[in-house]
PDB file of C-alpha atoms in Angstrom:
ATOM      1  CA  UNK A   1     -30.346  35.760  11.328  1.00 51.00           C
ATOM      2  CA  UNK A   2     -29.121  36.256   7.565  1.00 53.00           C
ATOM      3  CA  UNK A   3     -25.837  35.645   6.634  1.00 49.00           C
ATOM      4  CA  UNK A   4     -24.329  38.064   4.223  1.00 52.00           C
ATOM      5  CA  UNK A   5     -23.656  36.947   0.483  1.00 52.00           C
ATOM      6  CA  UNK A   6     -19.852  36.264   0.862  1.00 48.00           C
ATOM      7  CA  UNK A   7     -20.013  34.091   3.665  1.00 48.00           C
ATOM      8  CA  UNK A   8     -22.853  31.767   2.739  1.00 49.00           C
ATOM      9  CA  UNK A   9     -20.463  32.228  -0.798  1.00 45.00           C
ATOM     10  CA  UNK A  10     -17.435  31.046   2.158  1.00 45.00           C
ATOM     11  CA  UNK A  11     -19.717  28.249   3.363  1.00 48.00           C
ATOM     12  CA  UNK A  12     -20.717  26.751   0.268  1.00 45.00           C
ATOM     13  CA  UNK A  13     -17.375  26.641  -1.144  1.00 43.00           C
ATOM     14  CA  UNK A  14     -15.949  25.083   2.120  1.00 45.00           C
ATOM     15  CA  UNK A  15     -18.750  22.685   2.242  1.00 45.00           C
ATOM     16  CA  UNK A  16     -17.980  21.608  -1.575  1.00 41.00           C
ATOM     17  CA  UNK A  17     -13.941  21.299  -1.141  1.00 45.00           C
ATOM     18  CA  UNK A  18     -14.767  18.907   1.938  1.00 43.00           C
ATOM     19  CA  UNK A  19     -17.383  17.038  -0.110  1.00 44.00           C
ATOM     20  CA  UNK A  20     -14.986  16.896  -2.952  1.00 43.00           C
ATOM     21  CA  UNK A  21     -12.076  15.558  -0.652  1.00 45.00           C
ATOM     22  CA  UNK A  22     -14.057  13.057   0.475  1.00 50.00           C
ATOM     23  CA  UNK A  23     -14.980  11.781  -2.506  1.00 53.00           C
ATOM     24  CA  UNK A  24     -11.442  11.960  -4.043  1.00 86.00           C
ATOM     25  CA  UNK A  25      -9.871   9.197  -1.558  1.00 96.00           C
ATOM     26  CA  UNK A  26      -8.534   6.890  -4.223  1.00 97.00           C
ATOM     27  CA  UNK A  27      -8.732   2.804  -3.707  1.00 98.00           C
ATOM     28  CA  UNK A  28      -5.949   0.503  -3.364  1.00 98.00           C
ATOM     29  CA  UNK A  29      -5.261  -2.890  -5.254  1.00 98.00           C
ATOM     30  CA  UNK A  30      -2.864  -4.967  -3.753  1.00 98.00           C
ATOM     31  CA  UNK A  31      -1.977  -8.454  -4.882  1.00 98.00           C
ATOM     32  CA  UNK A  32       0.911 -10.448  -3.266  1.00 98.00           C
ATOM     33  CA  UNK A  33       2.318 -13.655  -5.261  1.00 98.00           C
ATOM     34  CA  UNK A  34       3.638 -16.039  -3.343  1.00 97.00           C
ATOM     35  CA  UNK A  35       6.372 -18.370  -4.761  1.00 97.00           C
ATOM     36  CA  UNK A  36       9.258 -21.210  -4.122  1.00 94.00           C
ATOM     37  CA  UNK A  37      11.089 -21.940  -6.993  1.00 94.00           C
ATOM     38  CA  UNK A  38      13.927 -19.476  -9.310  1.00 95.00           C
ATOM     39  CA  UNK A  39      11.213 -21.140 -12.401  1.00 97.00           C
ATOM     40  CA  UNK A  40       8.493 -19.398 -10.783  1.00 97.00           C
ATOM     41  CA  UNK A  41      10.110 -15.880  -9.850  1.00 97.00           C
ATOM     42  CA  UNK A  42      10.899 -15.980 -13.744  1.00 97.00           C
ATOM     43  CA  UNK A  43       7.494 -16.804 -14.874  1.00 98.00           C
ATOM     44  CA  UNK A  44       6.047 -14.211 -12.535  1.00 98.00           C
ATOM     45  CA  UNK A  45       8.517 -11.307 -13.699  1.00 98.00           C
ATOM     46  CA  UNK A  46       7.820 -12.207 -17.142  1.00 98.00           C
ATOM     47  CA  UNK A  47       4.196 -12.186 -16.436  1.00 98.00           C
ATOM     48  CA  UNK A  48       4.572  -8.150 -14.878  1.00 98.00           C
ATOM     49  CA  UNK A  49       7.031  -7.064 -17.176  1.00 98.00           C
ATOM     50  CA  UNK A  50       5.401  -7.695 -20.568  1.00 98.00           C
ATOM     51  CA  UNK A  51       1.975  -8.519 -19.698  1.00 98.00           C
ATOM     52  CA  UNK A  52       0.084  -7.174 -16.632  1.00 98.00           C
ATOM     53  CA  UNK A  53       2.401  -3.624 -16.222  1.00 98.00           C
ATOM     54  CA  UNK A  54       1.245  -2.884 -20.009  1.00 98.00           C
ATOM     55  CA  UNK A  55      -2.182  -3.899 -20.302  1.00 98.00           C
ATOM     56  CA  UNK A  56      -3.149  -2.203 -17.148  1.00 98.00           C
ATOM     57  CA  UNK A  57      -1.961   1.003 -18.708  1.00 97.00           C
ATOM     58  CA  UNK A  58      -3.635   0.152 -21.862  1.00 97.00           C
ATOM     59  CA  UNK A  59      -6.409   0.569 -19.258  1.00 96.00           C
ATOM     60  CA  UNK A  60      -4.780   4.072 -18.036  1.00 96.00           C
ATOM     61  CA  UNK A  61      -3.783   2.953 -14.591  1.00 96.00           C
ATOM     62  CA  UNK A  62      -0.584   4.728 -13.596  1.00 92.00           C
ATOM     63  CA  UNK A  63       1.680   4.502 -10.679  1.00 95.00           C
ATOM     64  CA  UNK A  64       1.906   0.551 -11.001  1.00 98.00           C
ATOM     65  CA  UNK A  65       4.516  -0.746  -8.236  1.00 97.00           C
ATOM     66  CA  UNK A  66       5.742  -4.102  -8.324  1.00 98.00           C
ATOM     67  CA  UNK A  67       8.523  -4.889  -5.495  1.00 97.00           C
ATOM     68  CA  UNK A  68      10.338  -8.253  -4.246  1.00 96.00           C
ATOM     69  CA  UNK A  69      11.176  -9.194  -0.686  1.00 93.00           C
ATOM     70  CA  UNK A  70      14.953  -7.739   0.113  1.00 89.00           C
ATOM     71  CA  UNK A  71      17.240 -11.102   0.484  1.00 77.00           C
ATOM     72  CA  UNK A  72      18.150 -11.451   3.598  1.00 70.00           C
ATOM     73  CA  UNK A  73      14.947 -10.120   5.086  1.00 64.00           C
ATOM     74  CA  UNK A  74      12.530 -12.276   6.940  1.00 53.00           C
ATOM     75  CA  UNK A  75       8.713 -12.496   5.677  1.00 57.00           C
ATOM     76  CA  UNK A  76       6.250 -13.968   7.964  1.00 56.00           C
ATOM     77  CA  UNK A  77       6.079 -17.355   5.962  1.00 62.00           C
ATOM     78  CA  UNK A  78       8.991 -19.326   4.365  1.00 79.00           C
ATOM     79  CA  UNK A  79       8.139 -18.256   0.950  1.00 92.00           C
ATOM     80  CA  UNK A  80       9.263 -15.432  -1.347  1.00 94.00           C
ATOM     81  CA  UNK A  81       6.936 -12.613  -2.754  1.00 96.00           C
ATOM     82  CA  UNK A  82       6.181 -10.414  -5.522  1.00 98.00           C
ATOM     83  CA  UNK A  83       3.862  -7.825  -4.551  1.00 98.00           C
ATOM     84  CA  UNK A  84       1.794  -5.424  -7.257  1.00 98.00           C
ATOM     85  CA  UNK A  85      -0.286  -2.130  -5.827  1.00 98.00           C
ATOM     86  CA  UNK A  86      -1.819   0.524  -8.002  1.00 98.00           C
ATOM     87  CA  UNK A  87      -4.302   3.061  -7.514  1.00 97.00           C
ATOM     88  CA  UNK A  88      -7.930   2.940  -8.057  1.00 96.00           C
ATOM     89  CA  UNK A  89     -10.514   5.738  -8.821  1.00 94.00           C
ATOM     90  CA  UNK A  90     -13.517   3.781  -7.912  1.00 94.00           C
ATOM     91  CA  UNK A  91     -14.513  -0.082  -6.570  1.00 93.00           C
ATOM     92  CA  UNK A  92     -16.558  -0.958  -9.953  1.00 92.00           C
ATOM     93  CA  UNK A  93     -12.904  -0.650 -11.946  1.00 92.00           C
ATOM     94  CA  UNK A  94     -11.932  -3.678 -10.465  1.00 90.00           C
ATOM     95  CA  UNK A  95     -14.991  -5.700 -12.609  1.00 87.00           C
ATOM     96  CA  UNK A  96     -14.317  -3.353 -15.370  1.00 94.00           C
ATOM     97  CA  UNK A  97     -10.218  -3.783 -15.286  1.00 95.00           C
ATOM     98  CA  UNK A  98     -11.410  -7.507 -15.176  1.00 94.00           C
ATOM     99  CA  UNK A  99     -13.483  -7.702 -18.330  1.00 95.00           C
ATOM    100  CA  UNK A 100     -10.897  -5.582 -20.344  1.00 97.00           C
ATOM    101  CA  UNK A 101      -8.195  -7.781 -19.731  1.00 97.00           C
ATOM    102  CA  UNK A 102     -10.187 -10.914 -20.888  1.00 96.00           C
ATOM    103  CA  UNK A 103     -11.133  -9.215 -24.088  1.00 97.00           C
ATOM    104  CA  UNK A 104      -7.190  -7.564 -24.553  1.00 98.00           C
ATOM    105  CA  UNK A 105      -5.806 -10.461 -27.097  1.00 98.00           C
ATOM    106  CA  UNK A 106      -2.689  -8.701 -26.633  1.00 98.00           C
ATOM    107  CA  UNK A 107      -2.468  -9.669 -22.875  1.00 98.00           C
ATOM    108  CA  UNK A 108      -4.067 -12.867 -23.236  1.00 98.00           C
ATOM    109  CA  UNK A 109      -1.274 -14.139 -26.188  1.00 98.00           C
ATOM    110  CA  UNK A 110       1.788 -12.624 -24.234  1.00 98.00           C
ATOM    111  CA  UNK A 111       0.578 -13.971 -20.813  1.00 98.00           C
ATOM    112  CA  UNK A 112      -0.466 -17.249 -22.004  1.00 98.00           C
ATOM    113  CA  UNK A 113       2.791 -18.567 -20.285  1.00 98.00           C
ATOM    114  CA  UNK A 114       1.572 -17.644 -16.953  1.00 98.00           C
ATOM    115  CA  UNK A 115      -2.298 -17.900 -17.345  1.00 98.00           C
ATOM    116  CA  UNK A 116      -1.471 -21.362 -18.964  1.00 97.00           C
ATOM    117  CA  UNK A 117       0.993 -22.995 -16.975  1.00 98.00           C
ATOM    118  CA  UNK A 118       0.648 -26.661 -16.263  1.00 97.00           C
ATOM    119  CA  UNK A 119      -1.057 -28.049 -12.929  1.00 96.00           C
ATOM    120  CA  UNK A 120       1.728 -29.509 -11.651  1.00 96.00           C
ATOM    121  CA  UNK A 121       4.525 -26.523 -12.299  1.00 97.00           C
ATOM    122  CA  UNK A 122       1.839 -23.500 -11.698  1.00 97.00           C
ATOM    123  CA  UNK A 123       3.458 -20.049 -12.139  1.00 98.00           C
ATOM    124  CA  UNK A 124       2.869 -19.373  -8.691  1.00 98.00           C
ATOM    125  CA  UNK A 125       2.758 -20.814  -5.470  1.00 97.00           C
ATOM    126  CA  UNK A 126      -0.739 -19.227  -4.032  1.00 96.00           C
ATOM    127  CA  UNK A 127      -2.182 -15.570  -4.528  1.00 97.00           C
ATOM    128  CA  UNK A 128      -3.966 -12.951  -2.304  1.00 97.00           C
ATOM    129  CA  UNK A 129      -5.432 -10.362  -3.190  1.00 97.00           C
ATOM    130  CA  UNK A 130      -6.572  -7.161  -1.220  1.00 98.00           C
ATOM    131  CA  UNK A 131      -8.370  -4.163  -1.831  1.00 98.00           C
ATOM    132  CA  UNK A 132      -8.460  -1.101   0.570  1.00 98.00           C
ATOM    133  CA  UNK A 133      -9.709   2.699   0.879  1.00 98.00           C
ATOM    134  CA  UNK A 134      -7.126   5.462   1.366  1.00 98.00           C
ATOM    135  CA  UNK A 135      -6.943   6.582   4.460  1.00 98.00           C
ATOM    136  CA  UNK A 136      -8.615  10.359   4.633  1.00 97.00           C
ATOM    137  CA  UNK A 137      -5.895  11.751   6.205  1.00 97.00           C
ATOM    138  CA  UNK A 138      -3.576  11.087   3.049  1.00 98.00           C
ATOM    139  CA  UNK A 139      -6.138  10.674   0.373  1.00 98.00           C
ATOM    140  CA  UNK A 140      -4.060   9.811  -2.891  1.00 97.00           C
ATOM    141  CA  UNK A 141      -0.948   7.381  -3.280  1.00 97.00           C
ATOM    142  CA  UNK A 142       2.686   9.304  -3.625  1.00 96.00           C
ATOM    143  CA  UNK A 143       4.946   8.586  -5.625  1.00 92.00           C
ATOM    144  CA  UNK A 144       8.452   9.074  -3.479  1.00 93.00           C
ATOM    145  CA  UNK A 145      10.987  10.664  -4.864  1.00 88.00           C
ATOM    146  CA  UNK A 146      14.244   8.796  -4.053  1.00 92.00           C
ATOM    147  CA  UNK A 147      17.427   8.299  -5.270  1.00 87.00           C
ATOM    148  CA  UNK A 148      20.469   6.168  -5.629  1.00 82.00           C
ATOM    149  CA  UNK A 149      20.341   2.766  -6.735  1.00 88.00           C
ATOM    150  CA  UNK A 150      16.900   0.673  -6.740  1.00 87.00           C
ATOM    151  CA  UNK A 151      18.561  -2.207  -5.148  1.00 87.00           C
ATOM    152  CA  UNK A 152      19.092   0.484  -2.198  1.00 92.00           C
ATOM    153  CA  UNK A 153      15.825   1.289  -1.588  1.00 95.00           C
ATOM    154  CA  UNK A 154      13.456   0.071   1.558  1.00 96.00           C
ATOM    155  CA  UNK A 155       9.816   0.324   0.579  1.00 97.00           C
ATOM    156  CA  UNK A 156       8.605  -1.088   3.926  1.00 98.00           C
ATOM    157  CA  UNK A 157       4.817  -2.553   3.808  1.00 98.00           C
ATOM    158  CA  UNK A 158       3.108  -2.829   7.224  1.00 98.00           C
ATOM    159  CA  UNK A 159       0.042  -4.498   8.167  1.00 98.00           C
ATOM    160  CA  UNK A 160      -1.995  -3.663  11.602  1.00 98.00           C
ATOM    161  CA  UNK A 161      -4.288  -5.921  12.375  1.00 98.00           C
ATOM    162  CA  UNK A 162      -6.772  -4.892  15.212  1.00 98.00           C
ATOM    163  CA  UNK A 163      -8.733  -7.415  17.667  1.00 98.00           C
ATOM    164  CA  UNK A 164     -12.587  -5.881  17.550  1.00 98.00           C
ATOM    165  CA  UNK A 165     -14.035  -3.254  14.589  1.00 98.00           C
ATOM    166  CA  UNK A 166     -13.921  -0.795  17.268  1.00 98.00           C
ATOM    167  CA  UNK A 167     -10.261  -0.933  18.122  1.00 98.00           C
ATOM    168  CA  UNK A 168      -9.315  -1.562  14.537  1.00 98.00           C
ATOM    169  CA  UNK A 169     -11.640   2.253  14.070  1.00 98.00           C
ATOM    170  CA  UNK A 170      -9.051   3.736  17.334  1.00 98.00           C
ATOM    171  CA  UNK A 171      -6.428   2.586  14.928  1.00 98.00           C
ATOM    172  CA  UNK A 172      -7.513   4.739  12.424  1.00 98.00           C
ATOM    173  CA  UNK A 173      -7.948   7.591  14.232  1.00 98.00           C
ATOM    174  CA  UNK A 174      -4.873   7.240  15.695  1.00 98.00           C
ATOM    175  CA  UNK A 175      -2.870   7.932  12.469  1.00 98.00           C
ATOM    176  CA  UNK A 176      -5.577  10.355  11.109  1.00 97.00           C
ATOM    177  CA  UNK A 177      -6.405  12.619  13.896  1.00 97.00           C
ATOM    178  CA  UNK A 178      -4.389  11.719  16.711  1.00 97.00           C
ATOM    179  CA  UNK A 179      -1.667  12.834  14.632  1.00 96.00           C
ATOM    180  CA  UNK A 180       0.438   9.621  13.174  1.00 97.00           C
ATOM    181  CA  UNK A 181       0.488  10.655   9.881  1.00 98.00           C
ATOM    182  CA  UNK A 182       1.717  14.014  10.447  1.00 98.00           C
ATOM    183  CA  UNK A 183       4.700  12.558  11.996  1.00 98.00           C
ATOM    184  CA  UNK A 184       5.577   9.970   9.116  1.00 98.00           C
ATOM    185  CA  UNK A 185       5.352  13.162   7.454  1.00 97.00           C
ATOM    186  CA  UNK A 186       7.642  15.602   9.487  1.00 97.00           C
ATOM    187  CA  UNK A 187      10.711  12.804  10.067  1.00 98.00           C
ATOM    188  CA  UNK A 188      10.206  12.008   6.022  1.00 96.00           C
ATOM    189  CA  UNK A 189       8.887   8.690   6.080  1.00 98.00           C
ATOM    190  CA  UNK A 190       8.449   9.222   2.102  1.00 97.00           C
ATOM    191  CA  UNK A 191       4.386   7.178   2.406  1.00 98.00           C
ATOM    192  CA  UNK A 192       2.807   5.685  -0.824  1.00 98.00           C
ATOM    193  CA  UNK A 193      -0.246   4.956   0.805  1.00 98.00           C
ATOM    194  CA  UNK A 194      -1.941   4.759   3.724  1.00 98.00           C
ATOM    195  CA  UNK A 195      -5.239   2.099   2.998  1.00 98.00           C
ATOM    196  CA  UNK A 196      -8.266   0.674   4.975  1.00 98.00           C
ATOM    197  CA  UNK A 197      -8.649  -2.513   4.084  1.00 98.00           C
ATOM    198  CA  UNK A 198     -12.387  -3.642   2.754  1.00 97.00           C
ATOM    199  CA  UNK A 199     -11.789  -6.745   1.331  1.00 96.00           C
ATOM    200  CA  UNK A 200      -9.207  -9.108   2.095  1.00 93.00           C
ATOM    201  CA  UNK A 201      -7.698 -12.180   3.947  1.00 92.00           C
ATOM    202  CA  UNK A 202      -7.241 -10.549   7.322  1.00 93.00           C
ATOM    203  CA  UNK A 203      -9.496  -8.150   8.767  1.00 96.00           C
ATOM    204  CA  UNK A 204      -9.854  -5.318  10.351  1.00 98.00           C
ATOM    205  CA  UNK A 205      -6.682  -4.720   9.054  1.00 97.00           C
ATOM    206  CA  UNK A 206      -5.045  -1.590   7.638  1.00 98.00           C
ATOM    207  CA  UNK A 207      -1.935  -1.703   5.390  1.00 98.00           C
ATOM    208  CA  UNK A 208       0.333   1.256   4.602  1.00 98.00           C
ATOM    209  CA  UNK A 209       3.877   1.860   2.719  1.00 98.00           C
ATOM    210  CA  UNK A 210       6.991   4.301   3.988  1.00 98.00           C
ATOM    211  CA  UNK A 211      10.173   4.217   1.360  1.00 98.00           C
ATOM    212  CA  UNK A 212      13.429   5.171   2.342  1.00 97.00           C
ATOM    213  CA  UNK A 213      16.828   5.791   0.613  1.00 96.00           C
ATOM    214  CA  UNK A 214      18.458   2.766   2.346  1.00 95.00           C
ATOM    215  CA  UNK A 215      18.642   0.419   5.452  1.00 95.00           C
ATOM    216  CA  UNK A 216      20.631   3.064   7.468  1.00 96.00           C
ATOM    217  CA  UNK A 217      18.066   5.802   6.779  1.00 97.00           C
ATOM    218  CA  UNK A 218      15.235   3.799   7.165  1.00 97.00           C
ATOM    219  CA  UNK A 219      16.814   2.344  11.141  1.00 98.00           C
ATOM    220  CA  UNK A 220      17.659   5.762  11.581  1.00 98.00           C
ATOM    221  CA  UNK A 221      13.948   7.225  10.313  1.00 98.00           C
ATOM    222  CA  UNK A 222      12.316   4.441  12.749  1.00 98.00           C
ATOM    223  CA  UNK A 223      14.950   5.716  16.148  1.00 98.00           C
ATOM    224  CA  UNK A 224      13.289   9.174  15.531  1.00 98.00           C
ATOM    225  CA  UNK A 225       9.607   7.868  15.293  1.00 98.00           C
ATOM    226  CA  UNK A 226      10.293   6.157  18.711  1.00 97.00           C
ATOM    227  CA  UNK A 227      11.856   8.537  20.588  1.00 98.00           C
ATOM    228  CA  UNK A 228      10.119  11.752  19.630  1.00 98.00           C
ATOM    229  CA  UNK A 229       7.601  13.199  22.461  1.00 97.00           C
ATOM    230  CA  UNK A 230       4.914  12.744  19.922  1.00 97.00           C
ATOM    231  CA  UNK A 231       5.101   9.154  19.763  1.00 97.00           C
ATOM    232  CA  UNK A 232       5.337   9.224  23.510  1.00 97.00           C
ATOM    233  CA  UNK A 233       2.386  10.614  24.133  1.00 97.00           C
ATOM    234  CA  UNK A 234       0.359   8.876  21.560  1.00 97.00           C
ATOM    235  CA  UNK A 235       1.758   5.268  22.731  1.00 96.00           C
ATOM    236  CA  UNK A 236       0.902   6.193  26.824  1.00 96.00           C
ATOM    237  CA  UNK A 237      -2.671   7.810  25.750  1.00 97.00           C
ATOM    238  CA  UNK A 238      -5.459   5.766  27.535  1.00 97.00           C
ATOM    239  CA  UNK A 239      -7.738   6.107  24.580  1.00 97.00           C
ATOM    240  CA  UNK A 240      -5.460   4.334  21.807  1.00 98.00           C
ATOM    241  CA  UNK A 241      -4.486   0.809  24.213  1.00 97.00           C
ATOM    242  CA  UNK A 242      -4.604  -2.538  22.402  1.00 97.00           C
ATOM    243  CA  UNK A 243      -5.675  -1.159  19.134  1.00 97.00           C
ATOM    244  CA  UNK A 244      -3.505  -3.789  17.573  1.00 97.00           C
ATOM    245  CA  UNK A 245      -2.614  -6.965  18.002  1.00 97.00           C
ATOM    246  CA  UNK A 246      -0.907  -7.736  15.197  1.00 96.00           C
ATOM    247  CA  UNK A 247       1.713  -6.564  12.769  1.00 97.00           C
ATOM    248  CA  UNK A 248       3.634  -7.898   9.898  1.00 95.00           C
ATOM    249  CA  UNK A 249       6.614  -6.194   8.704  1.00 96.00           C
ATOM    250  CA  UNK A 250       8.138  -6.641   4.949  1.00 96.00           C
ATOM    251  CA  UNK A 251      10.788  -5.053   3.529  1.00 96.00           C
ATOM    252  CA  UNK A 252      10.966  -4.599  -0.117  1.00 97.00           C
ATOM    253  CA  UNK A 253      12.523  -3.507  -3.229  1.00 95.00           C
ATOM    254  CA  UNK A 254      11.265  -2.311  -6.194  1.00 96.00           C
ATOM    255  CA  UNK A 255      11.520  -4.196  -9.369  1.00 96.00           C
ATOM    256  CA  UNK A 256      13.437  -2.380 -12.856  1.00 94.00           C
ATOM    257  CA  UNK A 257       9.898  -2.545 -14.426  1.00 95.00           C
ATOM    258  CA  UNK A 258       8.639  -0.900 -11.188  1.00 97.00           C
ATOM    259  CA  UNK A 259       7.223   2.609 -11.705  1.00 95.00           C
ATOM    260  CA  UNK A 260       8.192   3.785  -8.766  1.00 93.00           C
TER     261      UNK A 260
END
């Protein structure tokens, strides 16, 4: 059987868009810095501020966030955090990012503070570092667009971790076909990012960001998640059980130097 001209035209250009979108799913740098001391939250912000934030778009990376735990609100370890996430066209920018910052003399004079620190007052307490793949169901990091004051906001960072590969892979159909996603979306969860992890302290993991306007739309966001019928009926399906067994919850701000 032939197929006529326009639809093997239809076919092709389907076949391309889904290639396409599956090679567009953007990569996610995320790097959490630990600290205990007000001398090391200043060293750090410095650090961001005038050194990393503008040297990485020297490099043309956009949509840097950098965001601090909310004070009051409990992290799963006794220290405070700074965390920095930006997008990622491909894995072999990460060498590349790492080579141009070593030759930018710019970045290397105005961070010398922080790079250069002594061994006994270090800028920071300890740092990990973790790189994931967007998820395909939301492909490219969004920027939200909030308002009101920044010290407002609730940019809530979650982190599923799963007890076997295949449960951790349930997880992640869960939110892409079994419909998760689509109802962050629909009860305006305002997502960043939604990211497989494939390199990082804790795995299989997957890590994804919701931003709100404040604590009483974010409560009132999460009441709608769990009692909708959709939630429901994802929680009681027999095919998603135990898919995680862990899950850290921090809330965050984002910093003035913060694009987002």
């Amino acid at each position: 059987m032939k197929l006529a001209p326009p639809l093997i035209l239809l076919l092709f250009f389907c076949l391309a868009d889904s290639l396409i979108a599956q090679a567009a799913r953007q990569y996610y740098f995320l790097e959490d810095y630990s600290y205990s001391n007000p001398d090391q939250e200043g060293l750090i912000d410095f650090y961001m501020e005038e050194a990393l934030v503008p040297a990485l778009k020297r490099n043309g990376i956009t949509s840097i966030g950098v965001f601090k735990d909310r004070p009051g609100d409990s992290n799963p370890d006794s220290l405070r955090h700074v965390y920095v996430l930006y997008p990622l066209s491909s894995l072999d920018k990460i060498a590349r990012l790492d080579e141009s910052l070593l030759k930018d003399e710019l970045y290397q004079k105005t961070a010398a503070p922080f790079l250069g620190a002594p061994y006994d007052s270090p800028a920071f307490y300890k740092l990990t570092t973790t790189v994931m793949k967007a998820f395909k169901g939301m492909p490219v990091m969004k920027q939200p667009a909030l308002e009101g004051p920044r010290k407002d906001r609730i940019y809530e960072l979650r982190s599923y971790e799963s007890p076997t590969p295949d449960l951790y892979r349930n997880k992640l159909h869960m939110f892409n076909e079994g419909g998760e996603i689509t109802l962050f979306e629909r009860l305006g969860f305002n997502a960043v990012f939604y990211g497989e992890v494939i390199s990082g302290a804790r795995m299989p993991n997957l890590i994804y960001m919701t931003t709100f306007e404040d604590r009483q739309t974010r409560d009132q966001r999460w009441k709608e998640f769990v009692d909708s019928e959709t939630w429901k009926e994802l929680e009681r399906d027999p095919k998603y059980q135990h898919n995680v067994n862990k899950a850290d919850i921090m809330l965050l701000y984002p910093t003035p130097y913060s694009d987002y």
